[in-house]
CSV table of C-alpha atoms and ligand atoms in Angstrom, one decimal:
chain,number,residue,atom,x,y,z
B,1,UNK,CA,4.5,-0.6,23.7
B,2,UNK,CA,7.4,-2.5,22.1
B,3,UNK,CA,5.7,-5.4,20.2
B,4,UNK,CA,8.8,-7.5,20.5
B,5,UNK,CA,11.9,-7.8,22.6
B,6,UNK,CA,14.8,-8.1,20.2
B,7,UNK,CA,16.2,-10.9,22.2
B,8,UNK,CA,13.3,-13.2,21.1
B,9,UNK,CA,13.7,-15.3,17.9
B,10,UNK,CA,12.1,-13.5,15.0
B,11,UNK,CA,9.3,-16.3,14.9
B,12,UNK,CA,8.4,-15.3,18.5
B,13,UNK,CA,7.8,-11.6,17.6
B,14,UNK,CA,5.3,-9.6,15.5
B,15,UNK,CA,5.3,-8.3,12.0
B,16,UNK,CA,3.6,-5.3,10.4
B,17,UNK,CA,3.0,-6.1,6.7
B,18,UNK,CA,1.7,-2.9,5.4
B,19,UNK,CA,3.7,0.4,5.4
B,20,UNK,CA,4.5,3.3,3.1
B,21,UNK,CA,7.7,5.3,2.7
B,22,UNK,CA,8.6,8.7,1.1
B,23,UNK,CA,8.6,6.9,-2.3
B,24,UNK,CA,4.8,7.2,-2.3
B,25,UNK,CA,2.8,9.1,0.3
B,26,UNK,CA,4.7,8.0,3.6
B,27,UNK,CA,6.7,10.5,5.4
B,28,UNK,CA,9.5,8.2,6.5
B,29,UNK,CA,12.5,7.3,4.4
B,30,UNK,CA,13.0,3.5,4.0
B,31,UNK,CA,15.8,3.8,6.5
B,32,UNK,CA,13.7,5.7,9.1
B,33,UNK,CA,11.0,3.1,8.7
B,34,UNK,CA,13.3,0.3,9.3
B,35,UNK,CA,15.0,2.0,12.3
B,36,UNK,CA,11.6,2.5,13.8
B,37,UNK,CA,10.8,-1.1,13.3
B,38,UNK,CA,14.0,-2.2,14.9
B,39,UNK,CA,13.3,0.1,17.8
B,40,UNK,CA,9.8,-1.5,18.2
B,41,UNK,CA,11.3,-4.9,18.0
B,42,UNK,CA,9.3,-5.9,14.9
B,43,UNK,CA,10.7,-9.1,13.3
B,44,UNK,CA,9.6,-7.8,9.9
B,45,UNK,CA,8.0,-4.9,8.0
B,46,UNK,CA,6.1,-5.1,4.7
B,47,UNK,CA,7.2,-2.2,2.6
B,48,UNK,CA,4.1,-1.5,0.3
B,49,UNK,CA,4.2,1.8,-1.5
B,50,UNK,CA,1.4,2.8,-3.7
B,51,UNK,CA,2.0,1.7,-7.3
B,52,UNK,CA,5.8,2.0,-7.0
B,53,UNK,CA,8.7,-0.4,-6.1
B,54,UNK,CA,11.3,2.5,-6.0
B,55,UNK,CA,11.8,2.3,-2.1
B,56,UNK,CA,12.5,-1.4,-1.9
B,57,UNK,CA,16.1,-1.6,-2.6
B,58,UNK,CA,16.9,1.0,0.2
B,59,UNK,CA,14.5,-0.7,2.5
B,60,UNK,CA,16.1,-4.1,1.9
B,61,UNK,CA,19.5,-2.7,2.5
B,62,UNK,CA,18.5,-1.0,5.7
B,63,UNK,CA,16.8,-4.1,6.8
B,64,UNK,CA,20.0,-6.0,6.3
B,65,UNK,CA,22.0,-3.5,8.3
B,66,UNK,CA,19.5,-3.4,11.2
B,67,UNK,CA,18.4,-7.0,11.3
B,68,UNK,CA,14.8,-6.3,10.4
B,69,UNK,CA,13.3,-8.6,7.8
B,70,UNK,CA,11.7,-6.8,4.8
B,71,UNK,CA,8.7,-8.3,3.1
B,72,UNK,CA,9.0,-6.4,-0.1
B,73,UNK,CA,5.7,-5.4,-1.7
B,74,UNK,CA,3.6,-2.9,-3.6
B,75,UNK,CA,0.1,-1.6,-3.1
B,76,UNK,CA,-1.6,-1.5,-6.4
B,77,UNK,CA,-4.6,0.7,-7.3
B,78,UNK,CA,-7.5,-1.2,-8.7
B,79,UNK,CA,-11.2,-0.5,-9.3
B,80,UNK,CA,-14.0,-3.2,-8.7
B,81,UNK,CA,-17.7,-2.7,-8.6
B,82,UNK,CA,-17.3,1.1,-9.0
B,83,UNK,CA,-15.0,1.6,-6.0
B,84,UNK,CA,-11.2,1.8,-5.4
B,85,UNK,CA,-9.7,-1.5,-4.2
B,86,UNK,CA,-6.1,-1.8,-3.2
B,87,UNK,CA,-4.2,-5.0,-3.8
B,88,UNK,CA,-1.0,-5.9,-2.1
B,89,UNK,CA,1.5,-7.8,-4.0
B,90,UNK,CA,4.4,-9.4,-2.0
B,91,UNK,CA,7.6,-11.0,-3.3
B,92,UNK,CA,7.3,-10.3,-6.9
B,93,UNK,CA,10.4,-10.4,-9.2
B,94,UNK,CA,11.0,-6.7,-8.5
B,95,UNK,CA,14.0,-6.6,-10.9
B,96,UNK,CA,12.2,-7.9,-13.9
B,97,UNK,CA,12.6,-5.4,-16.8
B,98,UNK,CA,8.8,-5.6,-17.8
B,99,UNK,CA,7.8,-5.1,-14.2
B,100,UNK,CA,10.0,-2.0,-13.9
B,101,UNK,CA,8.7,-0.6,-17.1
B,102,UNK,CA,5.1,-1.1,-16.0
B,103,UNK,CA,5.7,0.8,-12.8
B,104,UNK,CA,7.5,3.5,-14.7
B,105,UNK,CA,4.4,4.0,-16.9
B,106,UNK,CA,2.3,4.1,-13.6
B,107,UNK,CA,4.6,6.7,-12.2
B,108,UNK,CA,4.3,9.0,-15.3
B,109,UNK,CA,0.4,8.4,-15.4
B,110,UNK,CA,0.4,9.7,-11.8
B,111,UNK,CA,2.3,12.7,-12.6
B,112,UNK,CA,-0.1,13.5,-15.6
B,113,UNK,CA,-3.1,13.0,-13.4
B,114,UNK,CA,-1.8,15.3,-10.6
B,115,UNK,CA,-1.1,18.0,-13.5
B,116,UNK,CA,-4.7,17.6,-14.5
B,117,UNK,CA,-5.9,18.2,-11.0
B,118,UNK,CA,-3.8,21.3,-10.8
B,119,UNK,CA,-5.3,22.6,-14.1
B,120,UNK,CA,-8.8,21.9,-12.8
B,121,UNK,CA,-8.0,23.9,-9.7
B,122,UNK,CA,-6.5,26.8,-11.7
B,123,UNK,CA,-9.7,26.8,-13.7
B,124,UNK,CA,-11.6,27.0,-10.4
B,125,UNK,CA,-9.6,30.0,-9.4
B,126,UNK,CA,-7.3,28.4,-6.9
B,127,UNK,CA,-3.7,29.6,-6.6
B,128,UNK,CA,-2.0,26.2,-6.8
B,129,UNK,CA,0.8,25.4,-9.1
B,130,UNK,CA,2.6,22.2,-10.4
B,131,UNK,CA,5.9,23.3,-8.8
B,132,UNK,CA,4.3,23.3,-5.5
B,133,UNK,CA,3.0,19.7,-5.9
B,134,UNK,CA,6.3,18.6,-7.4
B,135,UNK,CA,8.1,20.1,-4.4
B,136,UNK,CA,5.6,18.2,-2.0
B,137,UNK,CA,6.2,15.0,-3.8
B,138,UNK,CA,10.0,15.3,-3.7
B,139,UNK,CA,10.5,12.7,-6.5
B,140,UNK,CA,7.9,10.2,-5.1
B,141,UNK,CA,5.1,8.6,-7.0
B,142,UNK,CA,2.7,11.7,-6.8
B,143,UNK,CA,-0.6,11.2,-5.2
B,144,UNK,CA,-3.4,13.2,-3.8
B,145,UNK,CA,-1.7,13.6,-0.4
B,146,UNK,CA,1.0,15.5,-2.1
B,147,UNK,CA,-1.5,17.7,-4.0
B,148,UNK,CA,-3.2,18.3,-0.6
B,149,UNK,CA,0.0,19.3,1.1
B,150,UNK,CA,0.9,21.8,-1.8
B,151,UNK,CA,-2.7,23.3,-1.3
B,152,UNK,CA,-2.0,23.6,2.3
B,153,UNK,CA,1.4,25.2,1.7
B,154,UNK,CA,-0.3,27.6,-0.8
B,155,UNK,CA,-2.8,28.4,2.0
B,156,UNK,CA,-5.8,27.7,-0.4
B,157,UNK,CA,-7.1,25.3,2.4
B,158,UNK,CA,-6.6,25.3,6.1
B,159,UNK,CA,-6.0,21.5,6.4
B,160,UNK,CA,-5.3,18.3,4.4
B,161,UNK,CA,-8.9,17.1,5.3
B,162,UNK,CA,-10.4,20.3,3.9
B,163,UNK,CA,-8.4,19.7,0.6
B,164,UNK,CA,-9.8,16.2,0.3
B,165,UNK,CA,-13.3,17.2,1.3
B,166,UNK,CA,-13.8,20.3,-0.8
B,167,UNK,CA,-11.5,19.7,-3.7
B,168,UNK,CA,-9.8,16.4,-4.5
B,169,UNK,CA,-11.9,13.8,-2.7
B,170,UNK,CA,-13.8,11.4,-4.8
B,171,UNK,CA,-16.5,13.3,-6.6
B,172,UNK,CA,-15.1,16.7,-5.5
B,173,UNK,CA,-14.7,19.3,-8.2
B,174,UNK,CA,-10.9,19.0,-8.8
B,175,UNK,CA,-10.8,15.1,-8.5
B,176,UNK,CA,-9.2,13.3,-11.4
B,177,UNK,CA,-9.4,9.5,-11.4
B,178,UNK,CA,-6.1,7.7,-11.9
B,179,UNK,CA,-5.3,4.8,-14.1
B,180,UNK,CA,-6.5,1.7,-12.3
B,181,UNK,CA,-6.3,-2.0,-13.0
B,182,UNK,CA,-9.2,-4.5,-12.6
B,183,UNK,CA,-8.6,-7.1,-9.8
B,184,UNK,CA,-8.1,-9.7,-12.6
B,185,UNK,CA,-5.3,-7.6,-14.2
B,186,UNK,CA,-3.6,-7.0,-10.8
B,187,UNK,CA,-3.8,-10.6,-9.6
B,188,UNK,CA,-2.6,-11.8,-13.1
B,189,UNK,CA,0.4,-9.4,-13.0
B,190,UNK,CA,1.3,-10.4,-9.5
B,191,UNK,CA,1.1,-14.1,-10.3
B,192,UNK,CA,3.1,-13.6,-13.5
B,193,UNK,CA,5.8,-12.0,-11.6
B,194,UNK,CA,5.6,-14.9,-9.1
B,195,UNK,CA,4.2,-12.8,-6.1
B,196,UNK,CA,1.5,-13.3,-3.6
B,197,UNK,CA,-1.7,-11.1,-3.9
B,198,UNK,CA,-3.6,-9.9,-0.8
B,199,UNK,CA,-6.5,-7.6,-0.8
B,200,UNK,CA,-5.7,-4.5,1.4
B,201,UNK,CA,-8.1,-3.3,4.1
B,202,UNK,CA,-10.9,-5.5,2.7
B,203,UNK,CA,-13.4,-4.2,5.4
B,204,UNK,CA,-13.5,-0.7,4.1
B,205,UNK,CA,-15.1,-1.2,0.6
B,206,UNK,CA,-18.5,0.2,0.6
B,207,UNK,CA,-19.8,-2.2,-2.0
B,208,UNK,CA,-19.9,-5.9,-1.3
B,209,UNK,CA,-19.4,-6.8,-5.0
B,210,UNK,CA,-15.9,-5.3,-4.8
B,211,UNK,CA,-14.5,-7.8,-2.3
B,212,UNK,CA,-16.3,-10.6,-4.0
B,213,UNK,CA,-14.8,-9.6,-7.4
B,214,UNK,CA,-11.2,-9.6,-6.0
B,215,UNK,CA,-11.9,-13.1,-4.5
B,216,UNK,CA,-13.2,-14.3,-7.8
B,217,UNK,CA,-10.1,-12.9,-9.5
B,218,UNK,CA,-8.0,-15.3,-7.5
B,219,UNK,CA,-6.7,-13.3,-4.6
B,220,UNK,CA,-4.4,-15.3,-2.3
B,221,UNK,CA,-5.4,-13.6,0.9
B,222,UNK,CA,-7.1,-10.9,2.9
B,223,UNK,CA,-5.5,-8.3,5.1
B,224,UNK,CA,-7.8,-9.1,8.1
B,225,UNK,CA,-6.2,-6.7,10.7
B,226,UNK,CA,-6.0,-3.0,9.6
B,227,UNK,CA,-6.5,0.2,11.6
B,228,UNK,CA,-9.6,1.0,9.7
B,229,UNK,CA,-11.2,-2.3,10.6
B,230,UNK,CA,-13.7,-2.8,13.4
B,231,UNK,CA,-13.3,-5.9,15.4
B,232,UNK,CA,-16.5,-7.0,13.4
B,233,UNK,CA,-14.8,-6.4,10.1
B,234,UNK,CA,-11.8,-8.5,11.2
B,235,UNK,CA,-14.1,-11.4,12.3
B,236,UNK,CA,-15.9,-11.2,9.0
B,237,UNK,CA,-12.6,-11.4,7.1
B,238,UNK,CA,-11.2,-14.4,9.1
B,239,UNK,CA,-14.4,-16.1,8.4
B,240,UNK,CA,-14.3,-15.3,4.6
B,241,UNK,CA,-10.7,-16.4,4.5
B,242,UNK,CA,-11.6,-19.7,6.2
B,243,UNK,CA,-14.3,-20.4,3.9
B,244,UNK,CA,-12.4,-19.5,0.9
B,245,UNK,CA,-9.1,-21.0,2.0
B,246,UNK,CA,-7.3,-17.8,1.8
B,247,UNK,CA,-4.2,-16.5,3.7
B,248,UNK,CA,-4.8,-13.7,6.2
B,249,UNK,CA,-2.4,-10.9,7.0
B,250,UNK,CA,-2.4,-7.6,9.0
B,251,UNK,CA,-0.6,-4.2,9.1
B,252,UNK,CA,-0.7,-0.6,10.3
B,253,UNK,CA,-0.7,1.0,6.9
B,254,UNK,CA,1.7,3.5,8.5
B,255,UNK,CA,2.2,6.8,6.5
B,256,UNK,CA,4.4,8.3,9.1
B,257,UNK,CA,1.9,10.8,10.4
B,258,UNK,CA,0.6,12.2,7.2
B,259,UNK,CA,-2.9,10.9,7.6
B,260,UNK,CA,-5.2,12.4,10.3
B,261,UNK,CA,-5.6,10.1,13.2
B,262,UNK,CA,-2.5,8.2,12.0
B,263,UNK,CA,-1.8,4.9,13.5
B,264,UNK,CA,1.9,4.3,13.8
B,265,UNK,CA,4.1,1.5,12.6
B,266,UNK,CA,3.5,-1.7,14.6
B,267,UNK,CA,0.2,-0.5,16.2
B,268,UNK,CA,-1.4,-3.2,14.1
B,269,UNK,CA,0.9,-6.2,14.0
B,270,UNK,CA,0.4,-9.9,13.7
B,271,UNK,CA,2.4,-12.9,14.6
B,272,UNK,CA,5.4,-14.0,12.4
B,273,UNK,CA,3.4,-17.2,11.5
B,274,UNK,CA,1.2,-15.2,9.1
B,275,UNK,CA,4.3,-14.0,7.2
B,276,UNK,CA,5.7,-17.5,7.2
B,277,UNK,CA,2.5,-18.8,5.6
B,278,UNK,CA,2.7,-16.1,3.0
B,279,UNK,CA,6.4,-16.8,2.4
B,280,UNK,CA,5.6,-20.6,2.0
B,281,UNK,CA,3.1,-19.9,-0.7
B,282,UNK,CA,5.5,-17.6,-2.4
B,283,UNK,CA,8.2,-20.4,-2.3
B,284,UNK,CA,5.6,-23.0,-3.6
B,285,UNK,CA,4.8,-20.7,-6.5
B,286,UNK,CA,8.4,-20.2,-7.4
B,287,UNK,CA,9.1,-24.0,-7.3
B,288,UNK,CA,6.2,-24.7,-9.4
B,289,UNK,CA,7.2,-22.3,-12.2
B,290,UNK,CA,6.2,-18.8,-13.2
B,291,UNK,CA,3.0,-19.3,-15.2
B,292,UNK,CA,-0.1,-17.5,-14.1
B,293,UNK,CA,-2.2,-20.7,-13.8
B,294,UNK,CA,0.4,-22.6,-11.7
B,295,UNK,CA,0.9,-22.9,-8.1
L,301,LIG,P1,-4.3,8.6,-4.7
L,301,LIG,O1,-3.6,7.3,-4.7
L,301,LIG,O2,-3.4,9.6,-5.3
L,301,LIG,O3,-5.7,8.7,-5.2
L,301,LIG,O4,-4.4,8.9,-3.2
L,301,LIG,C1,-5.0,8.1,-2.3
L,301,LIG,C2,-4.3,8.3,-1.0
L,301,LIG,O5,-4.8,9.5,-0.3
L,301,LIG,C3,-4.8,7.2,0.1
L,301,LIG,O6,-3.9,6.1,0.0
L,301,LIG,C4,-4.6,8.0,1.4
L,301,LIG,O7,-3.2,7.9,1.7
L,301,LIG,C5,-4.9,9.5,1.1
L,301,LIG,N1,-6.2,9.8,1.4
L,301,LIG,C6,-7.4,9.5,0.9
L,301,LIG,N2,-8.5,10.2,1.5
L,301,LIG,C7,-7.8,11.0,2.5
L,301,LIG,C8,-8.5,11.9,3.3
L,301,LIG,N3,-9.7,12.1,3.4
L,301,LIG,N4,-7.5,12.6,4.2
L,301,LIG,C9,-6.2,12.3,4.0
L,301,LIG,N5,-5.7,11.4,3.2
L,301,LIG,C10,-6.5,10.8,2.3
L,302,LIG,FE1,-1.6,6.2,1.0
L,303,LIG,FE1,-4.7,1.4,0.7
L,304,LIG,ZN1,-1.5,1.5,2.3
């Protein structure tokens, strides 16, 4: 299905506000993602790589060429109540020097962490090497999906799923945690850089405290629609958002086919109105100034 006929005005079409590129663990280049979005007739795509903003420039340029609006973002890795929580930051000042230095440090920390996982696996007798992981990452911010791919290519596992289940999943023997922010730190960082903070896939966190901690931290909105959400999860998020006066968003979390049972770009899409509301908040915040307590 094409979510939108390109002849319709953008406001009358759909947007997918959560997608990854090859700059993190997606398989599409920014250009391929944008071309796909155009084919689908999406009015806008949120480009939200894990802990990196390196793909945004190319995505924005491709978006201009193809007439697809890009909602520039980043998906930040956090921890709350003992579980991983992802916070999406949209419309930050992505050219700010301090912001760029921060993401460069995260990039390096991810590389160190992947090297530690390789060392753990070698100590466990697995024939995996760093070169294989580096090749799988191809210059991207390295994550466990790249480690899993290197393991698959080295034939130490039969599938990506097996790599996660037996070796690199949370609590598996070669797992190494990565540097993660608290929700307060992530929200403060996003606000300080004049962005809008949305909690990603809020329905999947196994501990209730995790979501409440992000709301208490001052999150601006909830990603109510996500492929991992049941209809009940979405209902619950819409209700929570209404009670807490938060924005709601939605997106397909496209990884371009890397993940099993992958949902493709635009399979979860929402009305342009939701992006318009997000942009209104972003503009209000910019007009009010850049301090963390303003807007
Ligand atoms: P990282 O940020 O390096 O810890 O990697 C987390 C990423 O790994 C997630 O964003 C998913 O894209 C992917 N992932 C997590 N669990 C699995 C799994 N069981 N199978 C495939 N991919 C997974
Ligand atoms: Fe991912
Ligand atoms: Fe995520
Ligand atoms: Zn994501």
